[in-house]
Short mmCIF file of C-alpha atoms in Angstrom, two decimals:
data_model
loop_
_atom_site.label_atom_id
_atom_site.label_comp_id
_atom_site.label_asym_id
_atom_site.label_seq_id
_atom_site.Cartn_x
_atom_site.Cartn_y
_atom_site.Cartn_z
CA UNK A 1 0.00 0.00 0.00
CA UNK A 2 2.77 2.64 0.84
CA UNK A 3 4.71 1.58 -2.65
CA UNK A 4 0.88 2.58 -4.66
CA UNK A 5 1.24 5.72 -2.24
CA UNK A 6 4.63 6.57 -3.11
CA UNK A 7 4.21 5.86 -7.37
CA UNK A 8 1.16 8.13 -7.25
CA UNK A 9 2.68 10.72 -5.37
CA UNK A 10 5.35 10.60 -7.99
CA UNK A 11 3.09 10.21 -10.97
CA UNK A 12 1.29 13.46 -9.06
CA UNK A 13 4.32 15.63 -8.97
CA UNK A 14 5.73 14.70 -12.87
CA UNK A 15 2.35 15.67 -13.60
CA UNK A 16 2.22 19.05 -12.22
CA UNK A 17 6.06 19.58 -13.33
CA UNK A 18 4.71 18.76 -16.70
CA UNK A 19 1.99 21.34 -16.67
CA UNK A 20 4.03 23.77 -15.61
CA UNK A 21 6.29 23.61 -18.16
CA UNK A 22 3.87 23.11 -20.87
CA UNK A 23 2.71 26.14 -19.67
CA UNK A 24 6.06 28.08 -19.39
CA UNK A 25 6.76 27.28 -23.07
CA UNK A 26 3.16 28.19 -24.27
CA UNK A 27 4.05 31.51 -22.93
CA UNK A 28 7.25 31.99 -24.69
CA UNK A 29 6.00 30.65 -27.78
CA UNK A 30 2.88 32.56 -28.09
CA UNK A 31 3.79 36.04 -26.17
CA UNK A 32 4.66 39.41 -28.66
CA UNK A 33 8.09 39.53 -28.11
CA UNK A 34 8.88 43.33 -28.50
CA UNK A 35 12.31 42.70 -30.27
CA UNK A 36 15.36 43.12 -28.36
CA UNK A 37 16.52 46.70 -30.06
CA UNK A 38 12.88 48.03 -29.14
CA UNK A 39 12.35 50.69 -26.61
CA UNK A 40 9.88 47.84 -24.79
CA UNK A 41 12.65 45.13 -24.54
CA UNK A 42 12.91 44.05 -20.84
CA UNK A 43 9.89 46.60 -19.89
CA UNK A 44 6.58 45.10 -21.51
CA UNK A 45 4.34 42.47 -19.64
CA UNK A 46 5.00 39.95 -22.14
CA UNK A 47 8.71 39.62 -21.33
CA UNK A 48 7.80 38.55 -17.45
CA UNK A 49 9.42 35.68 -17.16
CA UNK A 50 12.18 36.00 -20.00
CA UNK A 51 15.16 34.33 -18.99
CA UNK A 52 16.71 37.35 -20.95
CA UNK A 53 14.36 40.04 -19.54
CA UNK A 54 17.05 41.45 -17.20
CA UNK A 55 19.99 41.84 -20.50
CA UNK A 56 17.27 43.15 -22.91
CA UNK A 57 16.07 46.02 -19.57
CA UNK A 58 20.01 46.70 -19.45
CA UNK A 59 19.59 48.44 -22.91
CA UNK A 60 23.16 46.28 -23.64
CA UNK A 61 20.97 44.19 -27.07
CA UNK A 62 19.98 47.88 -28.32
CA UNK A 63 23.85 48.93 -29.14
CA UNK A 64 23.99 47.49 -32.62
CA UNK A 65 27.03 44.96 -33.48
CA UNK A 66 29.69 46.61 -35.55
CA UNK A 67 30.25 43.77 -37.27
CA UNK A 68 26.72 44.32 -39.34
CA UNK A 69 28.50 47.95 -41.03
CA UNK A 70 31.51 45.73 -41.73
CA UNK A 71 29.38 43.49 -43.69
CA UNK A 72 27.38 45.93 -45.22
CA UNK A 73 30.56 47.51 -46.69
CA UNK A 74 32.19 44.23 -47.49
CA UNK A 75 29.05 42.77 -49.71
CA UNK A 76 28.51 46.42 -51.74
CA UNK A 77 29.71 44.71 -54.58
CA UNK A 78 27.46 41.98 -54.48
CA UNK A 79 24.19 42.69 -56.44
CA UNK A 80 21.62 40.36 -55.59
CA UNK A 81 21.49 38.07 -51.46
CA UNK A 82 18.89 35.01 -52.08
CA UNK A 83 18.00 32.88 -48.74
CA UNK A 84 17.08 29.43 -49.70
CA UNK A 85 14.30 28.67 -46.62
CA UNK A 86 11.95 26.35 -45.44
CA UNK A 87 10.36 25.29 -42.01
CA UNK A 88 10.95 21.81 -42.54
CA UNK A 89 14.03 19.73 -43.19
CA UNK A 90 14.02 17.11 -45.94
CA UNK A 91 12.37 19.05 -48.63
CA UNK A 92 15.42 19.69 -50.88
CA UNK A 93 16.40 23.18 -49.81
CA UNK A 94 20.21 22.30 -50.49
CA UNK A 95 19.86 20.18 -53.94
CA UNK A 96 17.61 23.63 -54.72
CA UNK A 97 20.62 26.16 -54.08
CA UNK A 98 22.46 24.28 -55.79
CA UNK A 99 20.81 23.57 -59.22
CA UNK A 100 20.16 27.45 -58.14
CA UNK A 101 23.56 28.71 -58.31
CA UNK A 102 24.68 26.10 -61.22
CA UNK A 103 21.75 27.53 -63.35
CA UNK A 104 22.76 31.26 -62.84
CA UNK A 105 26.40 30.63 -63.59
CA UNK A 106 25.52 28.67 -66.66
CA UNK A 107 26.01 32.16 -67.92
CA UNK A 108 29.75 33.01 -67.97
CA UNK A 109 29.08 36.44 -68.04
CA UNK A 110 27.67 36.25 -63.84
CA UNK A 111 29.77 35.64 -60.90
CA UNK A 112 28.30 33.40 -58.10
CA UNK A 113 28.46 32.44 -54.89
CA UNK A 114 26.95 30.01 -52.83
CA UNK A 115 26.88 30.03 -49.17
CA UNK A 116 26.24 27.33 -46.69
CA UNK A 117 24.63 28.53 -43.26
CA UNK A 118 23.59 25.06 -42.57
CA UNK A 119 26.31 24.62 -39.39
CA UNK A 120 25.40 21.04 -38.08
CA UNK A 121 24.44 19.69 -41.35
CA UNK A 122 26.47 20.48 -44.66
CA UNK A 123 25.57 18.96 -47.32
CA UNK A 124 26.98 21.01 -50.21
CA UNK A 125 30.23 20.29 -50.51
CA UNK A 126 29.12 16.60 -51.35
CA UNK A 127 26.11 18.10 -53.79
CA UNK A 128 28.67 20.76 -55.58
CA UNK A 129 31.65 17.45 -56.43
CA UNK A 130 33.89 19.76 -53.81
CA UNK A 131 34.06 17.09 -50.37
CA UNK A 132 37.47 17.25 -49.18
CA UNK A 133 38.48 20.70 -50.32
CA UNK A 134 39.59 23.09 -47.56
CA UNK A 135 39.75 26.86 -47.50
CA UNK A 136 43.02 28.62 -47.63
CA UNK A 137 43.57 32.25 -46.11
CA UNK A 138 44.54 34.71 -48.04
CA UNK A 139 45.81 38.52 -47.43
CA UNK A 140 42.28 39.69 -47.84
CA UNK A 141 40.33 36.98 -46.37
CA UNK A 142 39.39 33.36 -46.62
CA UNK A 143 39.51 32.18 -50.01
CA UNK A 144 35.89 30.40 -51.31
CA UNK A 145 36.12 27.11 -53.17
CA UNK A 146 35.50 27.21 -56.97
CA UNK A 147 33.24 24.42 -58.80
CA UNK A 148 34.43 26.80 -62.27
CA UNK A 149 35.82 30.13 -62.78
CA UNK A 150 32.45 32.04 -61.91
CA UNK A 151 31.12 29.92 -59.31
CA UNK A 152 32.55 29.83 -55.65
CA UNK A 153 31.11 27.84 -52.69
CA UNK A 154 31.60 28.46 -48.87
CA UNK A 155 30.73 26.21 -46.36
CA UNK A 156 31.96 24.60 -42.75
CA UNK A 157 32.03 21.13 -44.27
CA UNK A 158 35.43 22.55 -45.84
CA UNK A 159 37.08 23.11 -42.09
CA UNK A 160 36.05 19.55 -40.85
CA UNK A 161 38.72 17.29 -40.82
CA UNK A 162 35.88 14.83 -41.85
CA UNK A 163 32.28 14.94 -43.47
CA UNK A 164 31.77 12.50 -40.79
CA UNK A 165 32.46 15.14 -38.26
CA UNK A 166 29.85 16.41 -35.68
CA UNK A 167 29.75 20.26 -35.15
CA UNK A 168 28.24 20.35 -31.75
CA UNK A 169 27.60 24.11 -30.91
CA UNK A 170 25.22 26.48 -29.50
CA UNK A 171 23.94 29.40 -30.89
CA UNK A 172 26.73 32.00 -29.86
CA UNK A 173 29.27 30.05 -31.72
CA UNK A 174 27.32 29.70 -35.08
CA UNK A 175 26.30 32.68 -34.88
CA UNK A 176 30.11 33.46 -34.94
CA UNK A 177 30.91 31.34 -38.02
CA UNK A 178 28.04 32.86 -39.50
CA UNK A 179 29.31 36.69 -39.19
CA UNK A 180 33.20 35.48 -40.28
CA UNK A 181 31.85 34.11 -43.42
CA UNK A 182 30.06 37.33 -44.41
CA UNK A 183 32.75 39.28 -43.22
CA UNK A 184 35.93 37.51 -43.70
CA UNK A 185 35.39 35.25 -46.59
CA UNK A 186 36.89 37.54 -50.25
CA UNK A 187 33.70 37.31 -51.79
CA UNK A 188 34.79 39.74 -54.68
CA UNK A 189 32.15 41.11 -56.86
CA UNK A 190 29.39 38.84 -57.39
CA UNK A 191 26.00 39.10 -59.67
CA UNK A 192 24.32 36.55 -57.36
CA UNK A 193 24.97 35.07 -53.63
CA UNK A 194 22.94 32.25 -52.52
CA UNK A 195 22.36 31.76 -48.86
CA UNK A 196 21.33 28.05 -48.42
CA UNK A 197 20.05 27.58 -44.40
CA UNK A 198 18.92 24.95 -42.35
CA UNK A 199 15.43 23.85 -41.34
CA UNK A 200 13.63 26.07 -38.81
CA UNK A 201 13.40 30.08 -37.44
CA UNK A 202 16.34 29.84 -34.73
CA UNK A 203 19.66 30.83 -34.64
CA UNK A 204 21.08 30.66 -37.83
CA UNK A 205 17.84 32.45 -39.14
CA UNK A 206 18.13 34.98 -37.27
CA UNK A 207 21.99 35.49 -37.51
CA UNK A 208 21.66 35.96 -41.42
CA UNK A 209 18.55 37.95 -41.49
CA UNK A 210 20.76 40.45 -38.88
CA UNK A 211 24.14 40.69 -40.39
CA UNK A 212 22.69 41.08 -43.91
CA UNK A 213 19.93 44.29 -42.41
CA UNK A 214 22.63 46.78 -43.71
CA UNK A 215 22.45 45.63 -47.26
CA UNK A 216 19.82 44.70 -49.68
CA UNK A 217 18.53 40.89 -49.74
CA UNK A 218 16.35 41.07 -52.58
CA UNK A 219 14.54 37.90 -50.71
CA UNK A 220 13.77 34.65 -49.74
CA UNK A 221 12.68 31.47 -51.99
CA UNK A 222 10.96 29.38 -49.17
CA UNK A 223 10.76 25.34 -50.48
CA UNK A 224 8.50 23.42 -49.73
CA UNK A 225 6.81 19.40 -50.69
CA UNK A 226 2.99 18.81 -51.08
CA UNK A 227 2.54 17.33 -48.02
CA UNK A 228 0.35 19.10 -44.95
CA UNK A 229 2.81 17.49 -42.29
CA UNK A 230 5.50 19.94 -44.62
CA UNK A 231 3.52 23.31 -45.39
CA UNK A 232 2.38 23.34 -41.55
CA UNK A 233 6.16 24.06 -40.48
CA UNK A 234 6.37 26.16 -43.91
CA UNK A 235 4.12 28.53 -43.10
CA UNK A 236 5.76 29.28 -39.52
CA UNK A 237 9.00 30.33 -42.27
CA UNK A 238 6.61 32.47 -44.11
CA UNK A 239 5.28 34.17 -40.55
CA UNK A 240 9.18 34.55 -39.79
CA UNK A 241 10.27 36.19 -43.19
CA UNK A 242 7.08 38.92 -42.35
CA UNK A 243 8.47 39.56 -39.15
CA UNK A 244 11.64 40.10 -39.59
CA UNK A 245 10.17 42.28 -42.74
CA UNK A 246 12.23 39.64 -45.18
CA UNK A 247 10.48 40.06 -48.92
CA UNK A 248 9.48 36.36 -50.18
CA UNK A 249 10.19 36.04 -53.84
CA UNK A 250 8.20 33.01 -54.17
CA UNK A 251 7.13 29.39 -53.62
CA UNK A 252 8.87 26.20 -54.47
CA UNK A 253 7.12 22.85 -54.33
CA UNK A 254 10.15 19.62 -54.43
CA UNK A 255 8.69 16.10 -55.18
CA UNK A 256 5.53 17.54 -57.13
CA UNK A 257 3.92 14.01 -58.48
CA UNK A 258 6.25 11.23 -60.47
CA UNK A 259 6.77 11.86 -63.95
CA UNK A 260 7.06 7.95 -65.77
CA UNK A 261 9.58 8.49 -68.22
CA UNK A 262 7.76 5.74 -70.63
CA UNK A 263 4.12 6.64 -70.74
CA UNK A 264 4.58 10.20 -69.26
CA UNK A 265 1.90 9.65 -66.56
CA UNK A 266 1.92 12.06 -63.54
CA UNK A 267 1.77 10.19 -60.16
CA UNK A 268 1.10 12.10 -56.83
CA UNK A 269 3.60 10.21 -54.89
CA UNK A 270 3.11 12.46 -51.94
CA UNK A 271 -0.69 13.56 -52.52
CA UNK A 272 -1.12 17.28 -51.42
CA UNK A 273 -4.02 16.65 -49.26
CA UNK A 274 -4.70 20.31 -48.24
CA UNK A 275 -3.84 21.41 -51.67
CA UNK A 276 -0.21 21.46 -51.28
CA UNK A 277 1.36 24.62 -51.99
CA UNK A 278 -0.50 25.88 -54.82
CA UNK A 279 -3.28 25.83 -52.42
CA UNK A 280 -1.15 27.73 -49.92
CA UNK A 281 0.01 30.29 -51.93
CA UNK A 282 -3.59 31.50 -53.22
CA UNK A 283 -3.89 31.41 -49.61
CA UNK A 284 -1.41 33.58 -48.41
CA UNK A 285 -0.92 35.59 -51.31
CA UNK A 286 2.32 34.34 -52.69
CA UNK A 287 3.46 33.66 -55.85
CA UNK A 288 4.07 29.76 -56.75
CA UNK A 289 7.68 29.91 -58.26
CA UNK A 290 7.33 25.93 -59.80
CA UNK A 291 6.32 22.60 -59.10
CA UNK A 292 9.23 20.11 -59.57
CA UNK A 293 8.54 16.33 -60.25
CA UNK A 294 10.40 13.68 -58.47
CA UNK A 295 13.46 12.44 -60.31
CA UNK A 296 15.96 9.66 -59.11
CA UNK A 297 18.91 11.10 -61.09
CA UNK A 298 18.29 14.32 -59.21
CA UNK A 299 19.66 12.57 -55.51
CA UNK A 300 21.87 10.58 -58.32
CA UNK A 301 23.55 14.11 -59.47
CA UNK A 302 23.55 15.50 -55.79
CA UNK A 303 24.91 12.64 -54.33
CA UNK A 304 27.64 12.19 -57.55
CA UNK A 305 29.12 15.75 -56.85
CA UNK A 306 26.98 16.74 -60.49
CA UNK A 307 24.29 19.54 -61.73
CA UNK A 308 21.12 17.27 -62.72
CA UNK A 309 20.41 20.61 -65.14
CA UNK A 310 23.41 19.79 -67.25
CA UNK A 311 23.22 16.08 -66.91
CA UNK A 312 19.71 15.65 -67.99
CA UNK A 313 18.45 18.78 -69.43
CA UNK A 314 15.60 17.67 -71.47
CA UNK A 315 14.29 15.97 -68.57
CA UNK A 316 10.43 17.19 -67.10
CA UNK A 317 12.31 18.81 -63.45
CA UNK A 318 15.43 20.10 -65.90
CA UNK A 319 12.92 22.27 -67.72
CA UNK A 320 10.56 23.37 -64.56
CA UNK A 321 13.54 24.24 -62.95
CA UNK A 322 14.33 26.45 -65.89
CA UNK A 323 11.43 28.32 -65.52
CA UNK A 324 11.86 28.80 -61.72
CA UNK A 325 15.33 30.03 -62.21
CA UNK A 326 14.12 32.69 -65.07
CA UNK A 327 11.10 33.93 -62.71
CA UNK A 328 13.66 34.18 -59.78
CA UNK A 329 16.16 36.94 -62.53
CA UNK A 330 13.04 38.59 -63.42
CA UNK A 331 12.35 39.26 -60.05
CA UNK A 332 16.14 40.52 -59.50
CA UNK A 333 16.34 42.23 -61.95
CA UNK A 334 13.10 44.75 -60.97
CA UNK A 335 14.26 44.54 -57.60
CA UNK A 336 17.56 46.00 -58.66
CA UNK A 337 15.59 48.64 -60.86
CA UNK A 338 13.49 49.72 -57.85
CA UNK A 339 16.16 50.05 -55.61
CA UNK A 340 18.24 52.13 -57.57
CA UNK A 341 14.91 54.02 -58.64
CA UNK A 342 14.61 54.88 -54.74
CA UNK A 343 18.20 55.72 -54.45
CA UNK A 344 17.63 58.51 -57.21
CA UNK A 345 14.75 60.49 -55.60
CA UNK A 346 16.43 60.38 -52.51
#
């Protein structure tokens, strides 16, 4: 009788330990955060309970980090910033950047650059053919590694001893790597740099969106697959790209149906059961950038160190993706016109 006693007692006070943590993270979760630069930070009733109430009161997170002018001056010769985004991991945000950065250098005439902000998982140096190359320092910086003469990559993969490596850090150290590859990396003058990043709205998120606020990201291409289980965590990316005031240049749905390369029939592999994200889109207002069919000798290419655009490029995703990558210039190409429009009357 004492041992029932005892469990339920215990049972009783995992319970109530439970609750009140349930309830502790609700709050966080759900509370208007004022921003930490805001005149509210540490003051409003929705930071009671902060564990970063007291630093934010201090007024200490409203003296802006120098390194963000330093980067500002260092990317001025880079004309267009793309983040590659998504809520959820797994939908192909890397094999995207990627075909992303081998289509716009297709052109000899552009310079690109690809950068990897994905810290604990980097997968481009085996998509881009580059695993095992290292970075070498140079009088004016880290030196990128080149796939050709006009396309440079950047990524920590290239400082692991290993791809088999873990990079076990917290936030203060990525964010760290994060502001020496914007900074310290010779970028040089570049038509187009690619940001690929890592599942989520946390650190590494935030870190880019911050070091990049004195320059001009043209936007974000959040990707997505047709599944609800996918666009749920999706649309938490879209609600962080608003707040953080991030333009969205479009919509990307990976794994759209399966294209049989005899009869040409369309399968829904993964059926969009909420509509997927064409459905989404008309939803929120977004434009749908392209729906890209699943391919085998896409993870084939990615996996062989190859672009799947110049392996296969009369292939049903070779020729969607063309299309994507055109809409995503267009778009640059006004945003550049509008922003030097706006430097003119000013």
């Amino acid at each position: 009788m004492r041992q029932n006693v005892s469990f339920f007692k215990k049972v009783k006070f995992m319970w109530t330990y439970m609750c009140k943590t349930l309830e502790s993270i609700r709050g966080f979760v759900c509370c208007n955060c004022p921003g930490t630069t805001s005149e509210q930070a540490g003051k409003s009733a929705s930071c009671q309970g902060c564990p970063n109430q007291k630093l934010c009161a201090s007024g200490a997170t409203k003296a802006p980090d120098p390194a963000i002018a330093e980067i500002g001056a260092k990317l001025a010769t880079v004309k267009h910033k793309i983040l590659v985004l998504s809520g959820k991991g797994g939908v192909g945000k890397s094999t995207f950047s990627a075909h992303l950065a081998h289509a716009l250098a297709s052109d000899n005439t552009k310079e690109v650059a690809l950068l990897d902000v994905d810290i604990c998982g980097p997968s481009i140096p085996r998509i881009m053919g580059l695993e095992g190359e290292q970075v070498h320092q140079s009088g004016s910086g880290w030196s990128p590694v080149y796939v050709d003469d006009n396309l440079a990559v950047m990524s920590i993969g290239f400082l692991l001893s290993s791809p088999d490596d873990a990079v076990i850090w917290r936030g203060p150290k990525k964010n760290g790597i994060i502001k020496q590859f914007l900074r310290d990396v010779d970028w040089g003058e570049l038509d187009y740099l690619i940001v690929d990043t890592p599942p989520g709205t946390s650190d590494e998120h935030l870190s880019i969106v911050q070091y990049l606020s004195s320059t001009h990201v043209d936007g974000a291409i959040i990707i997505t697959t047709p599944q609800e289980v996918s666009l749920q965590d999706v649309r938490k990316e879209i609600r962080f790209c608003h707040k953080v005031k991030l333009p969205i240049i479009g919509v990307v749905e990976n794994m759209s149906g399966f294209v049989c390369p005899k009869c040409k029939t369309t399968s829904q592999i993964f059926p969009p059961t909420s509509g997927g994200a064409e459905q989404m889109c008309a939803d929120l207002n977004l434009p749908l950038l392209g729906k890209v069919p699943l391919d085998p000798r896409i993870a084939q290419s990615c996996d062989e160190g190859k672009s799947f655009l110049s392996e296969v490029p009369d292939s049903p995703a070779a020729k969607v993706y063309q299309n994507i990558v055109q809409s995503i210039q267009d778009y640059c190409s006004n945003s550049l016109t509008e922003e030097q429009s706006t430097t003119l009357k000013h």
